[in-house]
Amino acid sequence: MTTALTAADDPYLLPVPTANSPVVLPQWISAANRHRNGRYRDMVWPLAPLIDNPGTSLVSLSWERCPAALRDQVKQPAWSLINGQLRPTHVKTLGVSAHSRTSALDMLGTFQEWIRLARWLVKQGISDLAGCTSGHFAAYAANRVESISRGTAERVLGKLTDLWAFDQLVARPVGIAQPPWVTEGVDDYLPAEKGKGGENTTEPLDPRVIGPLLVWAIRMVEDFADDILAAWAERGRMSDLAAANRATPEGRAALDAYLLPLIRSDSLLPAIQYAGATCLARTFIAATTGASISQIDQFTQRHRLVPLVQERPGPASLPVVVTGRIDGRLWREHIAFDEASELRRHLATAAVIICLYLTGMRPQEIQGLRSGCCPDPEPRSDGTVGRHLIYSRHFKNVTDDDGNHISAGEDREIPWTAITPVVRAIRVLERMVPAGEHLLDVTHQDVGNRRSYYGTLKNGTLNKRIEDFVTWANREARMQGLPEQLVPEDPHGKVWMSRFRRSLAWHVARRPAGLIALAIQYGHMRTILDARTSTGYGTRSRRGIHAELDVETALAAADTAAKLKDRMAAGEKISGPAARRALTAAATTPRFEGKIVTAKFAQKAASFLARDGLVLFDNPNAHLICVFKRDTALCDPDPNAVAPNQFACELGCGNAIRTDTDARGLRERARELGTLAAAAPAPVGRRLNRNADRLREVADAHDATSQGTEALT
């Protein structure tokens, strides 16, 4: 009766849970979710009924670490957090990023913070949450935030506020006091800001890393995929055949005829690597001879093959014709039985790397892609064919009309545009999974692991696989005699999933043709992004990848302006039709000390780039600076472009200027071409020398027309 009355008075109030109450109430479990639920009385609460995102790990809350004296009291607001909704009036006080309900992972982090508080309270002699006063909250906060950043501290205090807020949503609250920062403001309870806030700490991948990494990934997908998938299919056929073999006299005779000559002639024996040890390739031999596994084991004991195999290990070559090539030569003579699984794993990883780097998608979006997500475009009436589009789901900040987190995400209203390497990568992944399944489905992409996992390969697994792929690529580069294609160690840390999206914006904005692999693809991507056919290219509700690109472009332009200012101050001269405009741009561009990326910085970056004719873009390949002005640009920019097409830079453009440093670069490049010409065949040498002469002419023109700052102002 009390529950019905309170529900009628306040729809946000929950009944007091009983021992048999489900951990997650039915209204919060989607129709497609089949994960096990728990009961309030349980010591472990599964949160899987709240998780529909295939890229999210299934998690649960263990009450073991919560002190027994406070466990029952902490459980009630925890149950309220799982099943309740914050009142809109309270959500408005929390800022624009707040939601009525958050994700299961966010909930787990909140629970762990509450348990941390409970353990501290018990140490203070408090065995009742109602005895936790605002003074206790203040003391705990001072202790808790002592060694963490200001941003982390603010999130911690927000989770402690939730303990009070969700306690209020139960018909009979525990009686937790309101933390003092709710009424007094949070600033006094936070540590001092260390340095300048809002800095984007995710470092882009170093160009020296992403170049060869992308080369090997695309090579894997475009040149080796057919060989690898054929080898994998043959390995599967042979494994099935070996498992079905029965012990027969014919099988034993074939086994003797196959192995005895190898033993007697001191030849290599077919072996595999298993668990770090060299072993006889039993499955391979069984499929080859028709013998059963038990007959092979008996043969091994009878002839003491274990030490022989370790002394004379040889390949168990799959009967697959290798066709892939590197620089015109076959990349393998054969693929070994135990190598097929490793190569298939690296092939999938290569496809993921391509999709991550050449689309701008977030990792969760790639984890959510399904077979069929990128259909071939239908021919148009005029016979032309449109671009490939990727239809996906996005997950970040997806909520329903009441502000509740939706774990399953939602279909993206505007698809991604796919360039050719991405389409090929998706096609390879589609060959690995059944139609309609997730491209990274754990059942089909983790075939060697017998553990049961939910959904798709998770971030931790994919991060490890990328590391393994780098190791493999470097080993392959050495074997193939390609030391220039080694992937070096990144100076900013591990090559993880989270860094690829940042790298896309960084390299498109800052790296003209030649400094990254397949630069022409980046020219295409830049065109797509700058065309801004939709403000939702990167995300539904915000400018997404556009904003990241604008930020990196603005920072790169500011760096260019600062360098020009420094060069001119050091006495260098400048030439070119846009020289005066360049000096004005350099003088009016702020110098950025560090990469400060606050919430409003993307808007400021867009406004900065909109100053048509007063933004500087360095093009080190052309040895010039572009003072970009759309109307006079010869690189054919789009009508709304905010940056030049640096891959289409034209000699004689009215936006170009050069400094003495650029002129020296032209002469150095001319010298390099001359050296190459001397060692090249005559026709090639003549072309190289002509190019070198043109570069020297441009440098001479600069020397003849360049002026200093005083002459131009």
XYZ file of C-alpha atoms in Angstrom:
713
model
C 0.000 0.000 0.000
C 2.864 2.363 0.864
C 4.547 1.611 -2.466
C 1.433 2.331 -4.506
C 0.864 5.558 -2.626
C 4.383 6.868 -3.034
C 4.532 5.849 -6.700
C 1.382 7.842 -7.327
C 2.805 10.836 -5.467
C 6.277 10.672 -7.036
C 6.918 8.472 -10.112
C 10.670 8.588 -9.428
C 10.385 6.784 -6.073
C 11.257 3.078 -5.915
C 9.882 0.514 -3.469
C 12.159 -0.789 -0.723
C 13.876 -3.854 -2.231
C 13.427 -7.276 -0.641
C 15.863 -10.175 -0.514
C 14.210 -11.688 -3.604
C 14.028 -8.487 -5.647
C 15.805 -8.854 -8.993
C 19.066 -6.933 -9.252
C 17.828 -5.374 -12.497
C 14.115 -4.716 -12.812
C 12.493 -6.028 -16.019
C 11.821 -2.584 -17.497
C 15.566 -1.952 -17.843
C 16.333 -5.226 -19.673
C 16.041 -5.132 -23.464
C 14.070 -7.821 -25.281
C 17.238 -9.166 -26.934
C 19.204 -9.417 -23.664
C 19.448 -12.998 -22.380
C 22.094 -12.559 -19.696
C 21.502 -13.987 -16.225
C 19.969 -11.677 -13.653
C 20.621 -11.867 -9.910
C 18.761 -11.355 -6.643
C 19.174 -8.562 -4.123
C 20.372 -11.051 -1.474
C 23.273 -12.293 -3.644
C 26.871 -11.403 -2.852
C 27.559 -10.908 -6.569
C 25.277 -8.756 -8.706
C 25.590 -9.369 -12.457
C 25.275 -6.151 -14.471
C 25.140 -8.026 -17.777
C 21.337 -7.535 -18.116
C 22.133 -3.835 -18.669
C 24.748 -4.476 -21.388
C 23.780 -4.722 -25.060
C 26.926 -3.203 -26.567
C 28.943 -6.063 -28.151
C 32.191 -4.185 -27.540
C 31.602 -3.918 -23.768
C 32.779 -6.633 -21.375
C 30.202 -8.232 -19.129
C 30.819 -7.069 -15.568
C 29.413 -7.764 -12.129
C 29.534 -6.169 -8.704
C 30.981 -8.187 -5.834
C 29.994 -7.119 -2.338
C 32.874 -9.061 -0.797
C 35.028 -5.936 -0.335
C 32.257 -3.873 1.193
C 32.523 -4.014 5.026
C 29.787 -6.187 6.529
C 28.737 -3.427 8.959
C 27.651 -1.162 6.089
C 26.991 -3.659 3.311
C 23.203 -3.824 3.620
C 22.943 -0.040 3.788
C 25.170 0.535 0.714
C 23.236 -2.103 -1.209
C 20.003 -0.102 -1.143
C 21.245 3.054 -2.935
C 23.220 0.754 -5.256
C 20.001 -1.017 -6.227
C 18.392 2.398 -6.642
C 21.222 3.493 -8.964
C 20.667 0.397 -11.116
C 16.899 0.763 -11.324
C 16.109 4.410 -10.637
C 16.222 7.663 -12.587
C 17.464 10.955 -11.228
C 14.824 13.647 -11.201
C 15.206 16.142 -14.085
C 15.523 19.004 -11.592
C 18.606 17.336 -10.107
C 20.097 16.407 -13.501
C 19.986 20.067 -14.558
C 22.312 20.955 -11.693
C 24.941 18.451 -12.869
C 25.821 19.988 -16.234
C 25.155 19.157 -19.854
C 26.978 15.806 -19.755
C 24.831 14.367 -16.949
C 22.243 11.632 -17.562
C 19.301 10.259 -15.599
C 20.834 6.786 -15.953
C 24.375 5.861 -16.946
C 26.030 2.755 -18.397
C 26.766 -0.433 -16.485
C 30.500 0.316 -16.489
C 29.877 3.790 -15.055
C 27.656 2.239 -12.412
C 30.366 -0.244 -11.478
C 32.859 2.598 -11.026
C 30.346 4.423 -8.818
C 29.752 1.337 -6.677
C 33.479 0.868 -6.185
C 33.775 4.486 -5.024
C 30.950 3.946 -2.523
C 32.646 0.808 -1.198
C 35.882 2.779 -0.802
C 33.974 5.349 1.270
C 32.360 2.601 3.368
C 35.752 1.098 4.195
C 37.026 4.526 5.264
C 33.946 5.119 7.443
C 34.393 1.812 9.241
C 37.971 2.808 10.038
C 36.537 5.987 11.607
C 34.307 3.849 13.823
C 31.080 4.570 11.874
C 28.804 1.561 11.399
C 25.694 3.408 10.170
C 25.543 5.483 6.977
C 23.135 7.841 8.708
C 26.074 8.717 10.948
C 28.100 9.981 7.992
C 27.797 13.752 8.364
C 28.779 16.516 5.976
C 31.942 16.850 8.040
C 32.817 13.211 7.344
C 32.226 13.792 3.643
C 34.547 16.801 3.725
C 37.261 14.881 5.581
C 36.998 11.907 3.236
C 37.095 14.154 0.181
C 40.254 15.881 1.421
C 41.914 12.489 1.869
C 40.604 10.990 -1.362
C 41.578 13.784 -3.772
C 45.024 14.365 -2.324
C 46.944 12.483 -5.018
C 44.622 12.607 -8.034
C 44.045 15.186 -10.741
C 41.430 17.876 -10.466
C 39.314 16.306 -13.210
C 39.377 12.877 -11.566
C 38.597 14.441 -8.196
C 35.540 16.172 -9.652
C 34.267 12.847 -10.980
C 34.871 11.176 -7.599
C 32.872 13.835 -5.764
C 30.118 13.419 -8.352
C 29.915 9.706 -7.542
C 29.697 10.501 -3.827
C 26.896 12.950 -4.571
C 25.090 10.102 -6.332
C 25.148 8.100 -3.078
C 23.001 10.789 -1.463
C 20.877 11.438 -4.574
C 19.935 7.826 -5.238
C 19.255 7.170 -1.567
C 16.487 9.759 -1.901
C 14.807 7.694 -4.626
C 13.837 4.803 -2.317
C 10.550 4.994 -0.409
C 12.445 4.471 2.863
C 15.939 6.067 2.506
C 18.928 4.933 4.504
C 19.348 8.555 5.592
C 22.650 9.525 3.967
C 23.560 13.173 4.547
C 23.924 15.619 1.691
C 27.613 16.198 0.840
C 28.623 19.804 1.613
C 29.817 20.547 -1.928
C 26.242 20.174 -3.246
C 25.251 23.479 -1.614
C 28.652 25.149 -1.176
C 30.041 24.425 -4.630
C 32.690 21.893 -5.554
C 35.703 24.177 -6.130
C 36.819 24.360 -2.505
C 36.897 20.563 -2.282
C 39.020 20.006 -5.377
C 42.817 20.016 -5.606
C 44.509 22.961 -7.272
C 44.803 22.827 -11.025
C 48.196 21.520 -12.103
C 49.162 23.359 -15.249
C 46.574 24.382 -17.787
C 43.376 22.392 -17.808
C 41.482 20.821 -20.655
C 44.543 19.403 -22.363
C 44.001 16.598 -24.799
C 46.417 13.992 -23.457
C 45.828 11.381 -26.164
C 48.916 11.550 -28.342
C 48.582 10.870 -32.079
C 50.680 8.074 -33.491
C 54.092 9.139 -34.689
C 54.222 9.427 -38.529
C 57.304 7.182 -38.526
C 55.169 4.508 -36.871
C 51.898 4.812 -38.744
C 53.583 4.878 -42.169
C 55.104 1.370 -42.165
C 52.306 0.044 -39.940
C 49.722 1.046 -42.542
C 51.909 -0.338 -45.341
C 51.988 -3.769 -43.689
C 48.291 -3.680 -42.809
C 47.249 -2.879 -46.389
C 49.732 -5.385 -47.777
C 48.272 -8.037 -45.485
C 44.709 -7.321 -46.639
C 45.316 -6.732 -50.344
C 48.219 -9.101 -51.142
C 48.173 -11.904 -48.586
C 44.510 -12.351 -47.634
C 43.686 -14.967 -50.283
C 46.673 -17.109 -49.287
C 45.916 -16.836 -45.577
C 42.217 -17.612 -45.830
C 42.877 -20.515 -48.204
C 45.434 -21.880 -45.738
C 42.979 -21.480 -42.869
C 40.267 -23.338 -44.799
C 42.679 -26.142 -45.631
C 43.795 -26.365 -42.009
C 40.158 -26.700 -40.977
C 39.546 -29.401 -43.599
C 42.579 -31.373 -42.473
C 41.629 -31.024 -38.792
C 38.131 -32.360 -39.464
C 39.558 -35.192 -41.533
C 42.067 -36.152 -38.818
C 39.384 -36.132 -36.116
C 37.206 -38.498 -38.173
C 39.972 -41.024 -38.895
C 39.637 -44.476 -37.335
C 42.441 -46.909 -36.622
C 42.746 -49.273 -39.602
C 45.516 -51.486 -40.994
C 45.576 -49.303 -44.115
C 46.102 -46.191 -42.002
C 48.964 -47.809 -40.125
C 50.618 -48.920 -43.354
C 50.325 -45.407 -44.820
C 51.785 -43.949 -41.623
C 54.785 -46.287 -41.787
C 55.299 -45.459 -45.454
C 55.215 -41.720 -44.700
C 57.363 -41.450 -41.564
C 59.834 -44.360 -41.655
C 61.758 -43.085 -44.713
C 62.074 -39.673 -43.062
C 63.421 -41.228 -39.874
C 65.904 -43.501 -41.632
C 67.217 -40.806 -43.982
C 67.793 -38.259 -41.192
C 65.288 -35.941 -42.928
C 63.289 -33.236 -41.182
C 60.088 -34.381 -39.494
C 56.796 -32.442 -39.793
C 56.534 -30.422 -36.585
C 54.509 -27.633 -34.997
C 55.053 -25.258 -32.109
C 52.587 -25.896 -29.303
C 52.654 -24.189 -25.881
C 56.253 -23.148 -26.499
C 57.438 -26.675 -27.335
C 58.314 -28.400 -30.609
C 55.940 -31.316 -31.217
C 55.142 -33.782 -33.964
C 52.404 -32.411 -36.268
C 49.925 -35.176 -35.350
C 46.816 -33.644 -36.939
C 48.670 -32.816 -40.143
C 50.114 -36.347 -40.388
C 46.743 -37.946 -39.633
C 45.042 -35.978 -42.396
C 47.898 -36.723 -44.828
C 48.097 -40.494 -44.210
C 44.600 -41.448 -43.075
C 45.945 -42.856 -39.789
C 44.199 -42.142 -36.503
C 45.653 -39.926 -33.785
C 45.997 -42.955 -31.518
C 48.037 -44.788 -34.171
C 50.332 -41.772 -34.496
C 50.793 -41.655 -30.697
C 51.693 -45.367 -30.671
C 54.129 -44.838 -33.557
C 55.706 -41.909 -31.668
C 56.319 -44.084 -28.576
C 57.519 -47.082 -30.556
C 60.116 -45.109 -32.487
C 60.963 -42.574 -29.743
C 60.072 -39.650 -31.984
C 59.875 -36.932 -29.314
C 63.633 -36.240 -29.146
C 63.978 -36.788 -32.917
C 61.365 -34.142 -33.691
C 63.097 -31.673 -31.406
C 66.420 -32.384 -33.120
C 65.043 -32.346 -36.687
C 61.917 -30.163 -36.811
C 60.590 -29.491 -40.287
C 57.591 -27.675 -41.735
C 54.135 -29.176 -41.940
C 53.344 -27.384 -45.176
C 49.713 -27.003 -46.142
C 48.885 -28.037 -49.729
C 47.984 -24.470 -50.721
C 49.520 -22.573 -53.620
C 50.941 -19.248 -52.447
C 50.262 -16.339 -54.820
C 50.897 -13.180 -52.752
C 53.992 -11.170 -53.613
C 56.294 -8.516 -52.146
C 58.245 -6.481 -54.696
C 57.449 -9.046 -57.386
C 58.542 -12.125 -55.440
C 56.442 -14.657 -53.522
C 56.147 -13.720 -49.863
C 56.195 -17.407 -48.844
C 57.070 -20.698 -50.469
C 54.415 -22.350 -48.323
C 52.264 -21.749 -45.248
C 52.794 -24.116 -42.350
C 49.924 -25.912 -40.602
C 50.511 -24.181 -37.275
C 51.145 -20.791 -38.940
C 47.667 -20.502 -40.475
C 45.951 -19.572 -37.215
C 48.497 -16.859 -36.378
C 48.314 -15.381 -39.876
C 44.515 -15.333 -39.806
C 44.630 -13.438 -36.502
C 47.098 -10.919 -37.925
C 44.935 -10.535 -41.027
C 41.922 -9.561 -38.922
C 44.105 -7.155 -36.924
C 45.391 -5.566 -40.138
C 41.803 -4.988 -41.271
C 40.988 -3.354 -37.923
C 44.029 -1.050 -38.199
C 42.912 0.075 -41.657
C 39.354 0.750 -40.504
C 40.515 2.604 -37.399
C 42.944 4.841 -39.217
C 41.191 5.493 -42.523
C 37.644 6.192 -41.327
C 37.758 8.187 -38.079
C 35.354 5.751 -36.409
C 35.629 5.209 -32.694
C 36.711 1.707 -31.579
C 33.215 0.868 -30.324
C 31.732 1.664 -33.726
C 34.133 -0.712 -35.458
C 33.372 -3.375 -32.856
C 29.696 -2.899 -33.681
C 30.052 -3.380 -37.457
C 28.290 -6.381 -38.978
C 28.786 -8.317 -42.179
C 26.902 -6.464 -44.891
C 27.514 -3.029 -43.336
C 29.218 -1.727 -46.490
C 27.187 -2.814 -49.538
C 28.421 -2.148 -53.045
C 26.773 1.035 -54.361
C 24.119 0.743 -57.053
C 25.012 2.263 -60.447
C 23.422 5.654 -61.092
C 21.241 6.435 -64.095
C 24.201 8.118 -65.809
C 26.314 4.983 -65.436
C 28.545 6.304 -62.660
C 28.886 4.572 -59.309
C 28.760 6.378 -55.987
C 31.041 5.965 -53.011
C 30.842 3.035 -50.643
C 29.033 3.877 -47.409
C 29.396 2.140 -44.047
C 26.169 1.770 -42.088
C 26.988 1.442 -38.421
C 25.819 2.021 -34.896
C 27.287 4.571 -32.517
C 27.332 4.299 -28.745
C 28.859 7.420 -27.203
C 26.328 9.589 -25.328
C 23.335 7.724 -26.769
C 20.298 8.263 -24.533
C 16.542 7.944 -24.765
C 14.091 10.828 -24.513
C 14.350 10.729 -20.696
C 18.158 10.990 -20.711
C 18.750 7.312 -19.869
C 21.839 5.608 -21.274
C 21.128 3.122 -24.105
C 23.749 0.378 -24.003
C 22.864 -0.998 -27.448
C 23.556 2.396 -29.052
C 21.582 3.395 -32.118
C 21.888 3.359 -35.874
C 23.885 6.267 -37.201
C 21.636 8.547 -39.203
C 24.467 9.479 -41.556
C 26.768 6.678 -42.755
C 30.527 6.860 -42.994
C 32.162 7.259 -46.393
C 34.552 4.386 -47.102
C 37.676 4.715 -49.242
C 39.035 1.722 -51.145
C 41.411 0.226 -48.524
C 38.592 0.302 -45.954
C 36.176 -1.471 -48.293
C 38.759 -4.188 -48.921
C 39.410 -4.568 -45.205
C 35.700 -5.000 -44.523
C 35.424 -7.555 -47.322
C 38.214 -9.599 -45.747
C 36.516 -9.539 -42.333
C 33.241 -10.559 -43.988
C 34.963 -13.685 -45.313
C 35.797 -14.650 -41.725
C 32.310 -14.513 -40.207
C 28.827 -15.720 -41.228
C 26.467 -13.311 -42.959
C 24.884 -10.800 -40.579
C 27.324 -11.463 -37.712
C 29.603 -8.878 -36.139
C 32.837 -8.565 -38.106
C 34.825 -8.966 -34.868
C 32.524 -11.578 -33.313
C 34.508 -13.292 -30.574
C 33.260 -16.771 -31.554
C 34.730 -16.503 -35.046
C 37.704 -14.208 -34.396
C 39.047 -15.958 -31.284
C 38.830 -19.514 -32.557
C 41.863 -20.748 -30.651
C 40.450 -19.675 -27.300
C 37.979 -22.118 -25.786
C 36.740 -19.650 -23.174
C 33.249 -18.305 -23.669
C 33.055 -14.560 -24.158
C 30.220 -12.222 -25.059
C 29.961 -10.047 -28.151
C 33.032 -8.933 -30.044
C 36.761 -8.692 -29.417
C 37.279 -6.146 -26.628
C 39.691 -3.212 -26.523
C 42.243 -5.002 -24.356
C 42.386 -7.970 -26.727
C 42.630 -5.767 -29.803
C 45.353 -3.624 -28.215
C 47.384 -6.773 -27.563
C 46.769 -7.998 -31.104
C 48.001 -4.714 -32.560
C 51.203 -5.084 -30.521
C 51.567 -8.658 -31.819
C 50.967 -7.481 -35.384
C 53.766 -4.912 -35.056
C 56.091 -7.663 -33.813
C 55.100 -9.903 -36.717
C 55.488 -7.103 -39.281
C 58.993 -6.320 -38.024
C 59.967 -9.983 -38.140
C 58.593 -10.208 -41.670
C 60.396 -7.015 -42.734
C 63.708 -8.504 -41.621
C 63.000 -11.838 -43.330
C 62.059 -10.055 -46.567
C 65.104 -7.765 -46.479
C 63.042 -4.606 -46.023
C 64.692 -2.788 -43.098
C 63.210 0.534 -44.230
C 59.730 -0.890 -43.532
C 60.360 -1.728 -39.884
C 57.773 -0.244 -37.497
C 59.737 1.678 -34.848
C 58.709 2.024 -31.234
C 56.346 4.961 -30.773
C 57.921 7.645 -28.540
C 54.553 8.335 -26.875
C 53.709 4.807 -25.799
C 51.883 1.759 -27.052
C 50.005 1.699 -30.345
C 46.519 1.352 -28.875
C 43.048 1.630 -30.385
C 42.303 4.982 -28.754
C 45.146 6.738 -30.601
C 44.069 6.040 -34.189
C 41.132 8.460 -34.348
C 43.291 11.256 -32.945
C 45.979 10.360 -35.470
C 43.591 10.694 -38.397
C 42.880 14.329 -37.554
C 46.548 14.990 -36.744
C 47.960 13.581 -39.956
C 45.302 14.975 -42.284
C 45.752 18.423 -40.777
C 49.536 18.431 -40.431
C 51.112 16.016 -42.889
C 51.140 16.839 -46.612
C 51.809 14.189 -49.234
C 54.808 11.957 -48.817
C 55.173 11.858 -45.053
C 52.564 9.159 -44.468
C 51.683 6.025 -46.359
C 49.124 6.367 -49.133
C 48.941 10.134 -48.837
C 46.589 10.289 -51.809
C 43.993 8.502 -49.673
C 44.321 11.274 -47.147
C 43.727 13.797 -49.878
C 40.496 11.978 -50.602
C 39.599 11.836 -46.916
C 40.380 15.501 -46.483
C 38.041 16.327 -49.366
C 35.262 14.317 -47.779
C 35.738 15.983 -44.430
C 36.077 19.523 -45.743
C 33.080 19.190 -48.020
C 31.005 18.839 -44.843
C 28.140 17.227 -46.677
C 26.711 16.810 -43.221
C 27.630 18.175 -39.845
C 27.055 14.683 -38.479
C 29.849 12.930 -40.393
C 31.671 12.120 -37.193
C 28.671 11.926 -34.891
C 24.958 12.671 -34.801
C 24.827 15.455 -32.280
C 28.212 17.151 -32.603
C 30.746 17.924 -35.295
C 32.786 14.892 -34.224
C 35.769 14.259 -36.475
C 35.275 17.712 -38.045
C 35.935 19.277 -34.660
C 39.089 17.193 -34.141
C 40.283 18.052 -37.630
C 39.632 21.762 -37.090
C 41.557 21.687 -33.810
C 44.588 19.999 -35.346
C 44.440 22.240 -38.422
C 44.235 25.376 -36.283
C 47.127 24.254 -34.092
C 49.225 23.388 -37.152
C 48.460 26.798 -38.685
C 49.376 28.519 -35.423
C 52.676 26.591 -35.353
C 53.384 27.707 -38.912
C 52.661 31.359 -38.044
C 54.918 31.181 -34.992
C 57.769 29.653 -37.008
C 57.423 32.299 -39.713
C 57.485 35.049 -37.100
C 60.618 33.549 -35.534
C 62.374 33.194 -38.888
C 61.652 36.783 -39.858
C 62.827 38.008 -36.453
C 66.074 36.083 -37.017
C 66.691 38.017 -40.230
C 65.345 35.668 -42.886
C 63.745 37.132 -45.991
C 60.466 36.244 -47.638
C 59.277 36.090 -51.253
C 56.032 35.481 -53.064
C 52.843 37.347 -54.027
C 51.245 36.783 -50.604
C 54.260 38.008 -48.598
C 52.536 41.013 -46.980
C 49.445 38.970 -46.167
C 51.687 36.332 -44.601
C 53.302 38.880 -42.282
C 49.876 40.177 -41.254
C 48.685 36.634 -40.574
C 51.801 35.832 -38.532
C 51.391 39.018 -36.490
C 47.705 38.390 -35.725
C 47.912 34.671 -34.946
C 48.185 33.737 -31.245
C 51.096 31.571 -30.205
C 49.922 28.331 -28.543
C 52.204 27.106 -25.776
C 51.063 23.500 -25.636
C 47.931 21.946 -27.069
C 45.083 23.321 -24.967
C 41.855 21.680 -26.084
C 39.046 22.925 -23.880
C 35.368 22.226 -24.475
C 35.053 25.492 -26.443
C 38.328 25.160 -28.321
C 36.788 23.414 -31.337
C 34.468 26.385 -31.878
C 37.400 28.783 -31.565
C 39.392 26.660 -34.006
C 36.591 26.783 -36.581
C 36.344 30.566 -36.213
C 40.127 30.895 -36.520
C 40.183 28.872 -39.753
C 37.297 30.897 -41.191
C 39.612 33.953 -41.503
C 39.947 33.461 -45.252
C 43.271 34.837 -46.455
C 44.891 35.095 -43.018
C 45.681 31.476 -42.115
C 49.107 29.948 -42.817
C 49.672 26.341 -43.899
C 53.139 24.847 -44.107
C 53.820 22.506 -47.025
C 57.331 21.166 -46.452
C 57.156 18.879 -49.508
C 56.661 21.893 -51.774
C 59.000 24.002 -49.607
C 56.500 26.846 -49.243
C 53.873 28.336 -46.969
C 50.325 28.797 -48.234
C 48.518 31.957 -47.100
C 45.238 30.263 -47.956
C 42.604 32.314 -49.733
C 39.910 30.295 -51.496
C 39.275 32.658 -54.423
C 42.913 32.802 -55.545
C 43.951 29.195 -54.747
C 45.028 27.048 -57.715
C 44.589 23.766 -55.797
C 40.851 23.680 -56.593
C 39.526 23.835 -53.009
C 35.878 23.151 -52.248
C 33.591 26.185 -51.840
C 33.558 25.848 -48.051
C 37.137 24.635 -47.630
C 39.097 26.037 -44.698
C 42.457 24.610 -45.805
C 44.268 24.076 -49.117
C 44.547 20.778 -50.962
C 48.208 20.402 -50.114
C 48.490 17.386 -52.399
C 47.530 19.586 -55.387
C 49.803 22.563 -54.757
C 50.465 24.432 -58.035
C 53.550 26.467 -58.961
C 52.680 30.139 -59.429
C 49.760 30.204 -57.007
C 49.058 33.675 -55.620
C 48.817 32.269 -52.074
C 52.377 30.944 -51.912
C 55.323 32.460 -50.068
C 58.813 31.169 -49.369
C 61.468 31.933 -46.772
C 65.231 31.517 -46.952
C 64.774 28.195 -45.146
C 62.442 27.017 -47.914
C 64.929 28.071 -50.580
C 67.679 26.070 -48.859
C 65.312 23.092 -48.761
C 64.743 23.377 -52.517
C 68.479 23.344 -53.180
C 69.005 20.354 -50.878
C 66.243 18.450 -52.666
C 67.781 19.352 -56.009
C 71.103 17.963 -54.802
C 69.406 14.702 -53.747
C 67.746 14.381 -57.157
C 71.090 14.932 -58.835
C 72.615 12.103 -56.815
C 69.733 9.811 -57.776
C 70.030 10.834 -61.425
C 73.693 9.826 -61.529
C 72.796 6.257 -60.516
C 69.616 5.933 -62.591
C 69.104 4.731 -66.175
C 69.576 7.542 -68.717
C 65.865 8.366 -69.409
C 65.048 8.435 -65.699
C 68.207 10.398 -64.960
C 67.266 13.072 -67.467
C 63.849 13.528 -65.876
C 65.397 13.754 -62.415
C 67.908 16.346 -63.578
C 65.148 18.420 -65.183
C 63.232 18.372 -61.897
C 66.374 19.366 -60.009
C 66.948 22.288 -62.399
C 63.381 23.521 -61.860
C 63.876 23.455 -58.087
C 67.091 25.484 -58.417
C 65.286 28.009 -60.607
C 62.587 28.487 -57.960
C 65.263 28.921 -55.277
C 67.105 31.470 -57.484
C 63.855 33.388 -58.000
C 63.409 33.570 -54.252
C 66.926 34.909 -53.755
C 66.337 37.579 -56.387
C 62.968 38.821 -55.092
C 62.989 38.149 -51.345
C 62.635 41.031 -48.879
C 62.990 41.500 -45.150
C 60.346 42.581 -42.674
C 61.253 46.282 -42.841
C 60.844 46.443 -46.615
C 57.414 44.838 -46.472
C 55.927 46.903 -43.648
